[in-house]
PDB file of C-alpha atoms in Angstrom:
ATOM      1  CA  UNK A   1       4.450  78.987-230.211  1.00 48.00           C
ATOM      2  CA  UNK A   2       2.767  78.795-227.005  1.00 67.00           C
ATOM      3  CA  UNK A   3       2.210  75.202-225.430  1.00 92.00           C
ATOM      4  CA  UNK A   4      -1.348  74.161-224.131  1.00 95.00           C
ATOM      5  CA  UNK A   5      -1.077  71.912-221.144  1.00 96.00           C
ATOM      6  CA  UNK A   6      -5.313  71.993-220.227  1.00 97.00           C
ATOM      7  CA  UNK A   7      -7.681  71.936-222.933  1.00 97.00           C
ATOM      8  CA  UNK A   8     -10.968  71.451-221.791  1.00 97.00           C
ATOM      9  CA  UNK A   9     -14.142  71.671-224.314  1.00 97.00           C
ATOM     10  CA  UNK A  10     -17.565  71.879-223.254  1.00 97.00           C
ATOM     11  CA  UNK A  11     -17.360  70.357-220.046  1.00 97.00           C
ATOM     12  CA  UNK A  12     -20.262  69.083-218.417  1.00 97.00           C
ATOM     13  CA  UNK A  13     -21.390  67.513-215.534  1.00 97.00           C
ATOM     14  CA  UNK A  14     -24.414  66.783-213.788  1.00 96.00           C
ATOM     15  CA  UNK A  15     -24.928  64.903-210.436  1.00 93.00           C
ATOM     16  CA  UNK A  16     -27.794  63.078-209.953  1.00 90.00           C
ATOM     17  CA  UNK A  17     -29.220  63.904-206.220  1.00 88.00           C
ATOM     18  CA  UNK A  18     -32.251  62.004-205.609  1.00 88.00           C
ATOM     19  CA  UNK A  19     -35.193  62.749-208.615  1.00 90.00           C
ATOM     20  CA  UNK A  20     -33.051  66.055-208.746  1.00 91.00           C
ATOM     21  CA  UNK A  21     -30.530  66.903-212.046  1.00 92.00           C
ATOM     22  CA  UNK A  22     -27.810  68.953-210.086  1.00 91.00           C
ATOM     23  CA  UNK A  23     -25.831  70.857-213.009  1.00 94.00           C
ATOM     24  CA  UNK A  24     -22.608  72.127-211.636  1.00 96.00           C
ATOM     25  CA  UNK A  25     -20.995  72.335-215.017  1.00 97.00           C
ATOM     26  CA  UNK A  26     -22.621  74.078-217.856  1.00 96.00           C
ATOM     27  CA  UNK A  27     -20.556  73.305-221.491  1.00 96.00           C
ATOM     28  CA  UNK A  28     -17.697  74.876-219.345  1.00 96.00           C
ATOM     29  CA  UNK A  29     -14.390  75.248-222.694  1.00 96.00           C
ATOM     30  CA  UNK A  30     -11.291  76.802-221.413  1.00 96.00           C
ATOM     31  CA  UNK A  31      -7.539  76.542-222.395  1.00 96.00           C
ATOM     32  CA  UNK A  32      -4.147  77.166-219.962  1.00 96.00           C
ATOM     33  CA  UNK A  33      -0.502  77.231-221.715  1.00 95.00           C
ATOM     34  CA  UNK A  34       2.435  76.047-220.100  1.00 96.00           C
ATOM     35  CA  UNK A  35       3.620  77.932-217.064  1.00 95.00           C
ATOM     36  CA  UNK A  36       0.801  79.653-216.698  1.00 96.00           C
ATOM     37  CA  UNK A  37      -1.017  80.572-213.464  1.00 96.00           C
ATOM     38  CA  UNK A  38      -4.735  80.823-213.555  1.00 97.00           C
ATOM     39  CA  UNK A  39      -6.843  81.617-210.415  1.00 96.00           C
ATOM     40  CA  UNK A  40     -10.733  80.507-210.616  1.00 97.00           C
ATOM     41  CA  UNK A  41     -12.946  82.851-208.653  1.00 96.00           C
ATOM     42  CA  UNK A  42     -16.862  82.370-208.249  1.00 95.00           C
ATOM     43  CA  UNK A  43     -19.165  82.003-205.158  1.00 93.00           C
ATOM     44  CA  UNK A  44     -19.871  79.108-203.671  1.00 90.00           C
ATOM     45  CA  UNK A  45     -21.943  76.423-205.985  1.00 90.00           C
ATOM     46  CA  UNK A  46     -20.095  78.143-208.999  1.00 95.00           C
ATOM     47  CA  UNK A  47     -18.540  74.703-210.143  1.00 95.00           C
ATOM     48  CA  UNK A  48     -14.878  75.570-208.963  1.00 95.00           C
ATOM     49  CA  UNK A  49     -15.123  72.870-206.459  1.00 93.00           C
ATOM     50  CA  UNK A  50     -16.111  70.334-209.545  1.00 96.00           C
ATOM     51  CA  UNK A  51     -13.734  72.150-212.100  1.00 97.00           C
ATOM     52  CA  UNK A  52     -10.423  71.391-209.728  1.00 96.00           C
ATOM     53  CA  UNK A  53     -11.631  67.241-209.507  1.00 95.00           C
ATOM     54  CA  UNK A  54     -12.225  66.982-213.184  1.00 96.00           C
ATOM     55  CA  UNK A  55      -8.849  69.184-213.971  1.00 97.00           C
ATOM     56  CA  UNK A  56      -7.090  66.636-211.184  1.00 96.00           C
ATOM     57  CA  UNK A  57      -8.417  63.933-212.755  1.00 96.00           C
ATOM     58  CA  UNK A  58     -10.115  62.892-209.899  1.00 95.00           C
ATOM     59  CA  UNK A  59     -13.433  62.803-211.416  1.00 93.00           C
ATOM     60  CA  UNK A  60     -14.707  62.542-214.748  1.00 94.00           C
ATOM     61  CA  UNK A  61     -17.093  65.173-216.916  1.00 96.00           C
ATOM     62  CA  UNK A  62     -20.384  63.802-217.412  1.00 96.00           C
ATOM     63  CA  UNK A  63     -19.956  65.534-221.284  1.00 97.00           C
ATOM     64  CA  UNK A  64     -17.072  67.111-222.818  1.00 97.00           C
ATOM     65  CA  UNK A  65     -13.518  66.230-223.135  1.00 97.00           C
ATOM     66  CA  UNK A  66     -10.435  67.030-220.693  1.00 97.00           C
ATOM     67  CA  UNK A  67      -6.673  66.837-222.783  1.00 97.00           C
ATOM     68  CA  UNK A  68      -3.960  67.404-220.422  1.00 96.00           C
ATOM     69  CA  UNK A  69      -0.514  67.682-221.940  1.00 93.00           C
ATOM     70  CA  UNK A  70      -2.256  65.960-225.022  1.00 92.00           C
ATOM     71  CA  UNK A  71      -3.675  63.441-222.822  1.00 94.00           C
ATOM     72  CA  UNK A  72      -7.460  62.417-223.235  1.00 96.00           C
ATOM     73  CA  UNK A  73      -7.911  62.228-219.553  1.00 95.00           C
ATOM     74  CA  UNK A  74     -11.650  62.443-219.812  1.00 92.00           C
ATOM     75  CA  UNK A  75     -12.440  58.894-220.890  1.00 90.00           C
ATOM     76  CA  UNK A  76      -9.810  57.253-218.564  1.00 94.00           C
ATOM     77  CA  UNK A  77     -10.777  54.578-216.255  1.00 93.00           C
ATOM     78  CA  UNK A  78      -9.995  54.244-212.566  1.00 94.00           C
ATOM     79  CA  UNK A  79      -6.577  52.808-212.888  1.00 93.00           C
ATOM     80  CA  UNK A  80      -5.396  55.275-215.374  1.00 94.00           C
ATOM     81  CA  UNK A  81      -6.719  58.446-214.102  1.00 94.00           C
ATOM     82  CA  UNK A  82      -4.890  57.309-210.884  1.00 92.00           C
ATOM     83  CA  UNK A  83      -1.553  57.036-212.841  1.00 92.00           C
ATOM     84  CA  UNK A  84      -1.606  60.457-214.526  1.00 93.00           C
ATOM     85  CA  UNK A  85      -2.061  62.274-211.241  1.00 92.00           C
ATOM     86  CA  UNK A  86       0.973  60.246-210.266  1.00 89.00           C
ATOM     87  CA  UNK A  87       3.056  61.359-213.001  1.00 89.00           C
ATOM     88  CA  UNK A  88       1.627  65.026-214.280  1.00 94.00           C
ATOM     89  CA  UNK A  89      -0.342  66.336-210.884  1.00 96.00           C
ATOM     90  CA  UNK A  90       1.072  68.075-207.817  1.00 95.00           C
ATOM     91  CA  UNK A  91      -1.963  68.863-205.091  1.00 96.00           C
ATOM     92  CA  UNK A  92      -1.632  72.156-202.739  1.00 95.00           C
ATOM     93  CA  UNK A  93      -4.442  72.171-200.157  1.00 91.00           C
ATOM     94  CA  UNK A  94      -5.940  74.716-197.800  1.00 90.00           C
ATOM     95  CA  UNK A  95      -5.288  72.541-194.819  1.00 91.00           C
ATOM     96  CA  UNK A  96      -1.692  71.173-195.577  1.00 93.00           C
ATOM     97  CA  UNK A  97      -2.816  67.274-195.676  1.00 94.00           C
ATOM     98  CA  UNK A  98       0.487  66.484-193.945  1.00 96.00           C
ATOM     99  CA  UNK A  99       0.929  63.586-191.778  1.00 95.00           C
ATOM    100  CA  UNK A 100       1.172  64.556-188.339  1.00 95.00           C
ATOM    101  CA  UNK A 101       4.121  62.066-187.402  1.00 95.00           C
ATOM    102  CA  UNK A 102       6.346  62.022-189.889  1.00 97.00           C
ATOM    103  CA  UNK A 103       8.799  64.934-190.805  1.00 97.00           C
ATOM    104  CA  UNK A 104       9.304  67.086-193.435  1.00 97.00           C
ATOM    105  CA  UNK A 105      11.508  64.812-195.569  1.00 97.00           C
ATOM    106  CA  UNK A 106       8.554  61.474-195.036  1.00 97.00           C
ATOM    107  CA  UNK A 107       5.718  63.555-195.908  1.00 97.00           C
ATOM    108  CA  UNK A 108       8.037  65.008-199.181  1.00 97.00           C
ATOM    109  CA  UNK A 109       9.037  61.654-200.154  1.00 96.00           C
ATOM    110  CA  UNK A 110       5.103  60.422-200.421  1.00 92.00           C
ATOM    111  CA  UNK A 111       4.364  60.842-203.955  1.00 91.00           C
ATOM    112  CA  UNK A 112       7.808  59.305-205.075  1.00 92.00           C
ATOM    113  CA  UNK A 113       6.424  56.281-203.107  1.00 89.00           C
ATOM    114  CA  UNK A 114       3.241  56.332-204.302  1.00 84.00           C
ATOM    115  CA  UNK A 115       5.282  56.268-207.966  1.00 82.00           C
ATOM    116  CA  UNK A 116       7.602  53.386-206.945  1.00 85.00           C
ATOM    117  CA  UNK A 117      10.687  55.559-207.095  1.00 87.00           C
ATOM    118  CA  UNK A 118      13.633  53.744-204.668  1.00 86.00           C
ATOM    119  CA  UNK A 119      16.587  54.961-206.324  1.00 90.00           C
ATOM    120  CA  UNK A 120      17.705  58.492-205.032  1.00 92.00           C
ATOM    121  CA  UNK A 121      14.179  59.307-203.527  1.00 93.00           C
ATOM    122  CA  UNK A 122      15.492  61.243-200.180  1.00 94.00           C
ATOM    123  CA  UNK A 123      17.636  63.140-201.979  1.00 96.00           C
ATOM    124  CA  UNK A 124      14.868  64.272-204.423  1.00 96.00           C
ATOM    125  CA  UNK A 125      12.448  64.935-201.308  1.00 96.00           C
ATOM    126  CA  UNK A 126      15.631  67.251-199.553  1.00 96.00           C
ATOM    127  CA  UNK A 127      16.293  69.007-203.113  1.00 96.00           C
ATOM    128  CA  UNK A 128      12.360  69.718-202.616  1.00 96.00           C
ATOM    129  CA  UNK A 129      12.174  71.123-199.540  1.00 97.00           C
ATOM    130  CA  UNK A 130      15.836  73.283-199.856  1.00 96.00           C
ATOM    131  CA  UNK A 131      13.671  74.981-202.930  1.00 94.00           C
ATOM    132  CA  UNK A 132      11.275  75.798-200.883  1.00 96.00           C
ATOM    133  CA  UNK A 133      13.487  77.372-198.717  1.00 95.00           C
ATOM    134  CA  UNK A 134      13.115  74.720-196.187  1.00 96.00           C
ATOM    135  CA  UNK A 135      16.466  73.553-195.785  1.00 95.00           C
ATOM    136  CA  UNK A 136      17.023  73.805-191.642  1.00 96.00           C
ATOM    137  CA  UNK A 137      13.445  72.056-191.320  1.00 96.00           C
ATOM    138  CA  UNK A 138      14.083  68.774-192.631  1.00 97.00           C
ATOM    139  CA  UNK A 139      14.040  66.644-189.940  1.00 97.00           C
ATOM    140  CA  UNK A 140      10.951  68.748-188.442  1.00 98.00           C
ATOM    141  CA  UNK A 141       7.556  67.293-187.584  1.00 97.00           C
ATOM    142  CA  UNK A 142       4.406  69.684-188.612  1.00 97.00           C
ATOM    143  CA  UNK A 143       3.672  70.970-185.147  1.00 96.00           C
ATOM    144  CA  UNK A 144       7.186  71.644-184.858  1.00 97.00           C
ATOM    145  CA  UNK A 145       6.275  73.878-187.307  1.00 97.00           C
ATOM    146  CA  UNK A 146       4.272  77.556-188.357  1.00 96.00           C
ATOM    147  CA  UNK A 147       1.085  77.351-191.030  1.00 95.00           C
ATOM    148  CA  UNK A 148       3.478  79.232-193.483  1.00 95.00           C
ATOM    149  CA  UNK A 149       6.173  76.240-193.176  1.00 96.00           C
ATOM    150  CA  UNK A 150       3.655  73.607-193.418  1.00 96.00           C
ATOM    151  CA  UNK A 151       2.125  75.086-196.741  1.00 96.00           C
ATOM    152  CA  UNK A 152       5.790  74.988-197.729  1.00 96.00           C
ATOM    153  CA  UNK A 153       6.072  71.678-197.302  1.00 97.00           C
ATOM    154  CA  UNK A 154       3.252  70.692-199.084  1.00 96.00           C
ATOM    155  CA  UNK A 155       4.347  72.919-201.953  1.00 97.00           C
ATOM    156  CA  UNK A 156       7.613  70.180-201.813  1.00 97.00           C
ATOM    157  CA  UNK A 157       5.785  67.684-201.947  1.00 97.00           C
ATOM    158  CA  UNK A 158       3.798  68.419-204.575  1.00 96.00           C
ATOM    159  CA  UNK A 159       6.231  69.801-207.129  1.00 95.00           C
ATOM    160  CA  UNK A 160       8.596  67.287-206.007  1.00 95.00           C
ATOM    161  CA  UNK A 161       8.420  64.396-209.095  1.00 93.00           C
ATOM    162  CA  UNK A 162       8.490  67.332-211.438  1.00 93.00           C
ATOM    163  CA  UNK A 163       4.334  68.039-212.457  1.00 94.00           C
ATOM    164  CA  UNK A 164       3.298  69.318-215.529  1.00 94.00           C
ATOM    165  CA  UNK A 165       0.603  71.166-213.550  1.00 97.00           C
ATOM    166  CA  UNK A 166       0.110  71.756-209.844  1.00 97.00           C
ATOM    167  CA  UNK A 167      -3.632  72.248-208.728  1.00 97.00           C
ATOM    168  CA  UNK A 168      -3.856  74.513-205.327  1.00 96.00           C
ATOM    169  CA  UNK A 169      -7.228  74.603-203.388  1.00 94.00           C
ATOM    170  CA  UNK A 170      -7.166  78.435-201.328  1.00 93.00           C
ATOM    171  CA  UNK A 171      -3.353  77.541-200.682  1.00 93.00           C
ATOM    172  CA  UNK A 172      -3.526  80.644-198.359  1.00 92.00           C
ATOM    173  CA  UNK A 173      -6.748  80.306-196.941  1.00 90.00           C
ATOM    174  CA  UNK A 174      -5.773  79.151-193.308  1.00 90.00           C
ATOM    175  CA  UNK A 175      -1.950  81.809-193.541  1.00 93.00           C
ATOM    176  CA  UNK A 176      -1.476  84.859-191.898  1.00 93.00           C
ATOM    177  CA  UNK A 177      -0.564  87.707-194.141  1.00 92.00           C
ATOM    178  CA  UNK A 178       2.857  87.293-193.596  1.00 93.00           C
ATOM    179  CA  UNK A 179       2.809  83.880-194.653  1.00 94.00           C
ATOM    180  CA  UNK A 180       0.590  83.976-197.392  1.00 93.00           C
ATOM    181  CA  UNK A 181       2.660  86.526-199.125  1.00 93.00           C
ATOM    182  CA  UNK A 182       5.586  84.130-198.639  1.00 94.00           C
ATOM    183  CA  UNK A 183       3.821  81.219-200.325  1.00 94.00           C
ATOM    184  CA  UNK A 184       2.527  82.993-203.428  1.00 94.00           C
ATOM    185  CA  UNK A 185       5.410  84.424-204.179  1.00 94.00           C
ATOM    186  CA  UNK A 186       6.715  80.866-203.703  1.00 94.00           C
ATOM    187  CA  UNK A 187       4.046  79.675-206.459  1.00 94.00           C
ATOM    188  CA  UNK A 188       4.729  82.439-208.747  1.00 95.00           C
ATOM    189  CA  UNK A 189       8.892  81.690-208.786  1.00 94.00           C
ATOM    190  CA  UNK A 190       7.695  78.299-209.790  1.00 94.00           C
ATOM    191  CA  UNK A 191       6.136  78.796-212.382  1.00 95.00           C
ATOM    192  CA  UNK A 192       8.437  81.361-213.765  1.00 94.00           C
ATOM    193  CA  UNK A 193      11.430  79.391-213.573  1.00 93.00           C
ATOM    194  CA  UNK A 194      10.126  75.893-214.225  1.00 92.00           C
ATOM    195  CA  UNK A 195       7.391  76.629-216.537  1.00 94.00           C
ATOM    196  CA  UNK A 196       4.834  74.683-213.966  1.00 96.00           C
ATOM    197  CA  UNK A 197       1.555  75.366-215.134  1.00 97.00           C
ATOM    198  CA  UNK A 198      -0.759  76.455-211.964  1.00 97.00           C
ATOM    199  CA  UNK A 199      -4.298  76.338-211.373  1.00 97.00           C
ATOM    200  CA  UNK A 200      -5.602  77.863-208.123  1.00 96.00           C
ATOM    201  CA  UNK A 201      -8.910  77.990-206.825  1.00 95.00           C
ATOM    202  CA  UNK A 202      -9.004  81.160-204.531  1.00 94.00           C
ATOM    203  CA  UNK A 203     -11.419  83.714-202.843  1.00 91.00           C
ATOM    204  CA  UNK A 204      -8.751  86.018-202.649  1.00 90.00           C
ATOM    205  CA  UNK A 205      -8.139  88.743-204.284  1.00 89.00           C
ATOM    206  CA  UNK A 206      -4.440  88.661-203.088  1.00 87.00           C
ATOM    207  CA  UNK A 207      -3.580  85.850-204.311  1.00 89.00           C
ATOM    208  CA  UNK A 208      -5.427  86.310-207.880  1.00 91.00           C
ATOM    209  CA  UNK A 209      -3.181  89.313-208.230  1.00 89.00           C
ATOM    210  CA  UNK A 210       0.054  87.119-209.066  1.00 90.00           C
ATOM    211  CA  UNK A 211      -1.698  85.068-211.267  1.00 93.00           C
ATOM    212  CA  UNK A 212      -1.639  85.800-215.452  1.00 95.00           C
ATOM    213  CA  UNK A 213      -5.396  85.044-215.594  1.00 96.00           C
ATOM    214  CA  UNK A 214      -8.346  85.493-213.749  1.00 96.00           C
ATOM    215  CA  UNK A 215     -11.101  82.660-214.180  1.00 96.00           C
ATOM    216  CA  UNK A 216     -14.680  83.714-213.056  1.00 96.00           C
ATOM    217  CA  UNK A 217     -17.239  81.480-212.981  1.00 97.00           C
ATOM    218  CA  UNK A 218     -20.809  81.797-212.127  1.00 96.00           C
ATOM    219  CA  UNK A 219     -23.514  78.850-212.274  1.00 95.00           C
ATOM    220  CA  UNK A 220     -21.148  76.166-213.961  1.00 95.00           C
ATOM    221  CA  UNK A 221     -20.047  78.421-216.690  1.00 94.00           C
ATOM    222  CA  UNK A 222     -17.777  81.369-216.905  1.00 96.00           C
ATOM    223  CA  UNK A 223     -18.720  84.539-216.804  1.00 95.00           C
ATOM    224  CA  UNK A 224     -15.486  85.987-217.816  1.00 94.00           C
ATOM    225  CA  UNK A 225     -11.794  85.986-217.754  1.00 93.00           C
ATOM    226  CA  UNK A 226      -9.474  88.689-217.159  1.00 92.00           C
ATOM    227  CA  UNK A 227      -5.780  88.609-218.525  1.00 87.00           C
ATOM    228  CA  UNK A 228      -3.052  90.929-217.077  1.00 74.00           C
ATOM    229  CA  UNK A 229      -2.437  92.446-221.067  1.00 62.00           C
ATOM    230  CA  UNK A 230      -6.189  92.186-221.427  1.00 57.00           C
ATOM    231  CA  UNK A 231      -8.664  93.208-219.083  1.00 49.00           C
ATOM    232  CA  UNK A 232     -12.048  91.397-219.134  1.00 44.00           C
ATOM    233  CA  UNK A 233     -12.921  89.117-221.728  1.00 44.00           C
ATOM    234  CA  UNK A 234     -16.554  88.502-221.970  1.00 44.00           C
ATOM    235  CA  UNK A 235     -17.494  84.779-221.640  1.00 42.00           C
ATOM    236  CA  UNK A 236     -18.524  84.381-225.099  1.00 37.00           C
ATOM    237  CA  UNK A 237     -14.513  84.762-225.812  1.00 37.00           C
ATOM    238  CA  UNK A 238     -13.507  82.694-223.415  1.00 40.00           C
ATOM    239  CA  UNK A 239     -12.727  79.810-225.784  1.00 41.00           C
ATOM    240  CA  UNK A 240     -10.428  81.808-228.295  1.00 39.00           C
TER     241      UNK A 240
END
């Protein structure tokens, strides 16, 4: 039996923008099982951008409720939405978000701070980074070090207290070719062999090809998904 880990059901959300109703989600109902890896595609003002908070629990749905791993994260407050990201949530982003001082190991060992973990916390971060193949860079600062290595270590430090699900914003956006072919064949091994559920927001077509599923959405709803055993599914399916 397969294991949901996002459940989302007619998400909405509307920013208000002046007199002006802004609706980037549209009653948006989706479902991801557990290692999973789901790319969302859509042009710019799709709702991806939106999507990726609420999914991160870094914002809330205006309608519509958000279950991660059984969680109700949509009617969370401040303090709580804050903890689950701590404990389920690993972030990948387009521009690395390392800190520019501290090695490889510091910037690994962050979110095992931010979760009050003392005990056994460098060895965690090295584990990290020697599974990211990462091992001889430890000690490294990020411009000691090439785009491809810094997306690896921000792939450590994200998976590094274990996530349920790791979000990735264009994770290869600012790689070479090279590189980017490195790092999502990183993400896929991931999920493969620790049943990590990923959810990437991409414009390329590269990296949608190692996902399982294909999210497209269009005007805050989606238009359509495509599954590797599937093909395209017409929106109207999309919440089967």
């Amino acid at each position: 039996m397969s294991e949901l880990v996002i459940t989302a059901e007619n998400l909405t959300k509307v920013y208000q923008m002046g007199d002006v109703e802004v609706h980037a989600l549209r009653g948006l109902t989706m479902s991801v099982e557990r290692g999973e890896v789901v790319s969302i595609m859509g042009p710019s003002g799709s709702g991806k951008s939106t999507l990726m908070n609420i999914i991160g629990a870094l914002d809330r749905p205006t309608a519509g409720d958000y279950f991660l791993d059984g969680e109700r994260v949509s009617e969370m407050d401040d303090n709580q939405l804050a903890e689950v990201r701590n404990r389920k949530i690993g972030f990948v982003f387009q521009s690395f978000n390392l800190l520019p001082r501290a090695t490889a190991l510091s910037n690994v060992e962050l979110p095992l701070r931010y979760a009050g973990v003392t005990r056994g916390r460098r060895d965690q971060a090295r584990k990290s980074l020697v599974s990211v193949g990462l091992a001889d860079r430890v000690t490294h600062r990020p411009t000691e070090l090439s785009g491809g290595q810094q997306q690896r270590v921000a792939i450590a430090r994200a998976l590094v207290h274990s996530p349920r699900l790791l979000l990735a914003d264009e994770p290869i956006g600012n790689l070479d070719s090279t590189s980017a072919e490195v790092v999502m064949e990183l993400l896929r091994r991931t999920a493969d062999e620790f049943s990590t559920t990923i959810l990437m927001a991409t414009h390329s077509m590269e990296a949608a090809a190692i996902t399982d599923t294909v999210v497209r959405l269009r005007d805050g709803h989606i238009e359509g998904i495509e599954r590797r055993s599937e093909g395209f599914r017409d929106r109207s399916l999309a919440g089967d």
